[in-house]
Amino acid sequence: MPEPTSAAPRRGISLDVYAVALALVLALLVRFNLIPPIKW
Amino acid sequence: MATTVPSTHQAGATGPLGLGRRILALIPGLLLLAAVGYTGKIIEQSTAAYTKAHHITFPNIEYVLWAIVIGLLIANTVGIPRIFQAGVATYEFWLKAGIVLLGVRFLLGDILHLGGISLLLIAVTLTLSLTFMHLIGHAFKLKPKLTSLLAIGSAICGVSAIIAAKPSIDADDEDASYAIAAILALGALSLFTFPLIGHLLHLSDKAYGLWAGLAVDNTAEATAAGALYSDAAGKVAVLAKTSRNALIGFVVLAYAIYWASRGQAQVVGNKAVFLWQKFPKFVLGFLLISLLATLGIFAKPQLTSLANLSRWAFLLTFAGVGLRTSFRELGKQGWRPLAVGAIGEVFIALLTLGLVYGADLYLHL
């Protein structure tokens, strides 16, 4: 009978969390006008 | 590339020095992403300016396509030297950051409306496409776990789903690498075919965006396929694809339980923890930013700035799509897996097109 739970992924902070953190920091910087307007 | 399962999905620095070295190692590849993406943008602008100045009728080819084509040419001719690989692999990071920032362009009500329709269509597509993929995988005598990976990759969410499923169903590295290569290559082909078909069928931006988001496997390619049609279609494609991504955990859990029941994978312990671990967290970030925009936290120029930041993040992503797609990898397991992947893609594309037509007619997109 196989042992339980090692089907779960490795521990550690996922890439998604870093991506969300970066986006939120950028949103705060823009919200409080701490960076100049971003052009495209 | 796509020869190995990307390792950037889990970050785990061993200390300040290790972290510093890891960040330094990303710089060459990041510069390559920026150079390829920005070259695409310059080509788009120069072509548009030249054709306008000389009164030449020429369709506007978006920077998205130029960036992907340049990336594909580099990856499939000279290849990507090792020094660039770590940085190029960050394209998924930029994709996720770009999607979270794109949340400012949605009101929460729009997300609930279109996301709800998407989830309904995804449920139908998932059931039918997973069944179909297993039937043709069996017919073409593929290894069962390779079939599972191809089915997960094409029915739910491309590379992320394959990476999430690999340890859970205890699949071989070789099978996972092949399934990723096939999904990336077929996704690259969809970038050229989807916009063409959409224009031929005169699909509305919403209908096309929904179709691209439901049918194109990988999030980066779905975003690009949407953006190639129009800005509005790109927005809808991202929303539909994000709804699809949210279901990764459920599908992977179902496969993990199935393979464990056959004694060919380890048993899943706490299912709620498993689901949370597999849940793509950027979906929550996307909803949070959309909520903040809906509440009027940002002024109009700030919304424009955040939407432009999202575009810059996508520019890096699209460069990475081309640079990470290798057609060479596809020969390694013969023609059968590719045939299964391609037939599955055509089936899913036709099925979702029919569903989107129906939704447009009865649910009024």
mmCIF file of C-alpha atoms in Angstrom, chain A residues 1-20 22-24 26-27 30-33 35 37-40, chain B residues 8-11 41 63 93-94 96-97 100-101 168 266-267 269 274 277 280-282 285 288-289 297-298 302 305-306 308-309 311-312 315:
data_model
loop_
_atom_site.group_PDB
_atom_site.id
_atom_site.type_symbol
_atom_site.label_atom_id
_atom_site.label_comp_id
_atom_site.label_asym_id
_atom_site.label_seq_id
_atom_site.Cartn_x
_atom_site.Cartn_y
_atom_site.Cartn_z
ATOM 1 C CA MET A 1 0.000 0.000 0.000
ATOM 2 C CA PRO A 2 1.643 3.310 -0.962
ATOM 3 C CA GLU A 3 2.400 5.853 1.764
ATOM 4 C CA PRO A 4 0.101 8.876 2.007
ATOM 5 C CA THR A 5 0.677 12.539 1.133
ATOM 6 C CA SER A 6 3.881 12.790 -0.789
ATOM 7 C CA ALA A 7 1.753 13.530 -3.806
ATOM 8 C CA ALA A 8 1.673 17.076 -2.456
ATOM 9 C CA PRO A 9 4.082 19.520 -4.122
ATOM 10 C CA ARG A 10 7.401 20.605 -2.648
ATOM 11 C CA ARG A 11 7.290 23.188 0.099
ATOM 12 C CA GLY A 12 8.379 26.762 -0.602
ATOM 13 C CA ILE A 13 6.871 29.969 -1.841
ATOM 14 C CA SER A 14 5.466 29.555 -5.323
ATOM 15 C CA LEU A 15 6.237 31.803 -8.257
ATOM 16 C CA ASP A 16 2.637 33.027 -8.146
ATOM 17 C CA VAL A 17 3.103 34.600 -4.732
ATOM 18 C CA TYR A 18 6.120 36.588 -5.915
ATOM 19 C CA ALA A 19 4.206 37.700 -9.029
ATOM 20 C CA VAL A 20 1.234 38.853 -6.913
ATOM 21 C CA LEU A 22 5.323 42.485 -7.310
ATOM 22 C CA ALA A 23 1.998 43.510 -8.862
ATOM 23 C CA LEU A 24 0.668 44.772 -5.515
ATOM 24 C CA LEU A 26 3.609 48.338 -8.260
ATOM 25 C CA ALA A 27 -0.082 49.132 -7.653
ATOM 26 C CA VAL A 30 1.274 54.002 -8.740
ATOM 27 C CA ARG A 31 -1.560 54.717 -6.279
ATOM 28 C CA PHE A 32 0.606 57.008 -4.151
ATOM 29 C CA ASN A 33 2.299 58.588 -7.187
ATOM 30 C CA ILE A 35 6.636 56.455 -9.743
ATOM 31 C CA PRO A 37 3.125 57.709 -15.168
ATOM 32 C CA ILE A 38 3.896 54.586 -17.198
ATOM 33 C CA LYS A 39 3.609 55.009 -20.950
ATOM 34 C CA TRP A 40 3.230 52.317 -23.620
ATOM 35 C CA THR B 8 11.550 28.476 -11.338
ATOM 36 C CA HIS B 9 8.185 27.375 -10.040
ATOM 37 C CA GLN B 10 9.477 27.017 -6.557
ATOM 38 C CA ALA B 11 11.730 29.668 -5.199
ATOM 39 C CA LYS B 41 7.383 46.613 -30.725
ATOM 40 C CA TYR B 63 4.331 43.304 -31.773
ATOM 41 C CA PHE B 93 6.567 35.146 -13.756
ATOM 42 C CA TRP B 94 5.995 38.209 -15.956
ATOM 43 C CA LYS B 96 1.384 36.154 -13.878
ATOM 44 C CA ALA B 97 2.390 39.657 -12.731
ATOM 45 C CA VAL B 100 -2.676 40.420 -11.815
ATOM 46 C CA LEU B 101 -2.122 43.997 -13.056
ATOM 47 C CA SER B 168 1.130 13.846 -8.281
ATOM 48 C CA GLN B 266 1.370 8.001 -3.981
ATOM 49 C CA VAL B 267 -1.875 8.411 -2.058
ATOM 50 C CA GLY B 269 -3.440 12.733 2.239
ATOM 51 C CA PHE B 274 -3.574 19.496 -1.857
ATOM 52 C CA GLN B 277 -1.221 23.955 -2.894
ATOM 53 C CA PRO B 280 -2.837 29.243 -8.854
ATOM 54 C CA LYS B 281 -2.492 32.093 -6.347
ATOM 55 C CA PHE B 282 -2.222 34.771 -9.039
ATOM 56 C CA GLY B 285 -4.210 38.699 -6.936
ATOM 57 C CA LEU B 288 -7.979 41.671 -5.510
ATOM 58 C CA ILE B 289 -6.698 44.272 -8.008
ATOM 59 C CA ILE B 297 -9.165 53.228 -5.283
ATOM 60 C CA PHE B 298 -7.242 54.312 -8.400
ATOM 61 C CA GLN B 302 -3.320 55.553 -12.416
ATOM 62 C CA SER B 305 -0.377 53.382 -15.768
ATOM 63 C CA LEU B 306 -1.225 49.990 -14.249
ATOM 64 C CA ASN B 308 0.501 49.855 -19.300
ATOM 65 C CA LEU B 309 2.638 48.071 -16.694
ATOM 66 C CA ARG B 311 1.414 45.451 -21.214
ATOM 67 C CA TRP B 312 5.151 45.727 -20.471
ATOM 68 C CA LEU B 315 5.901 42.062 -23.762
#
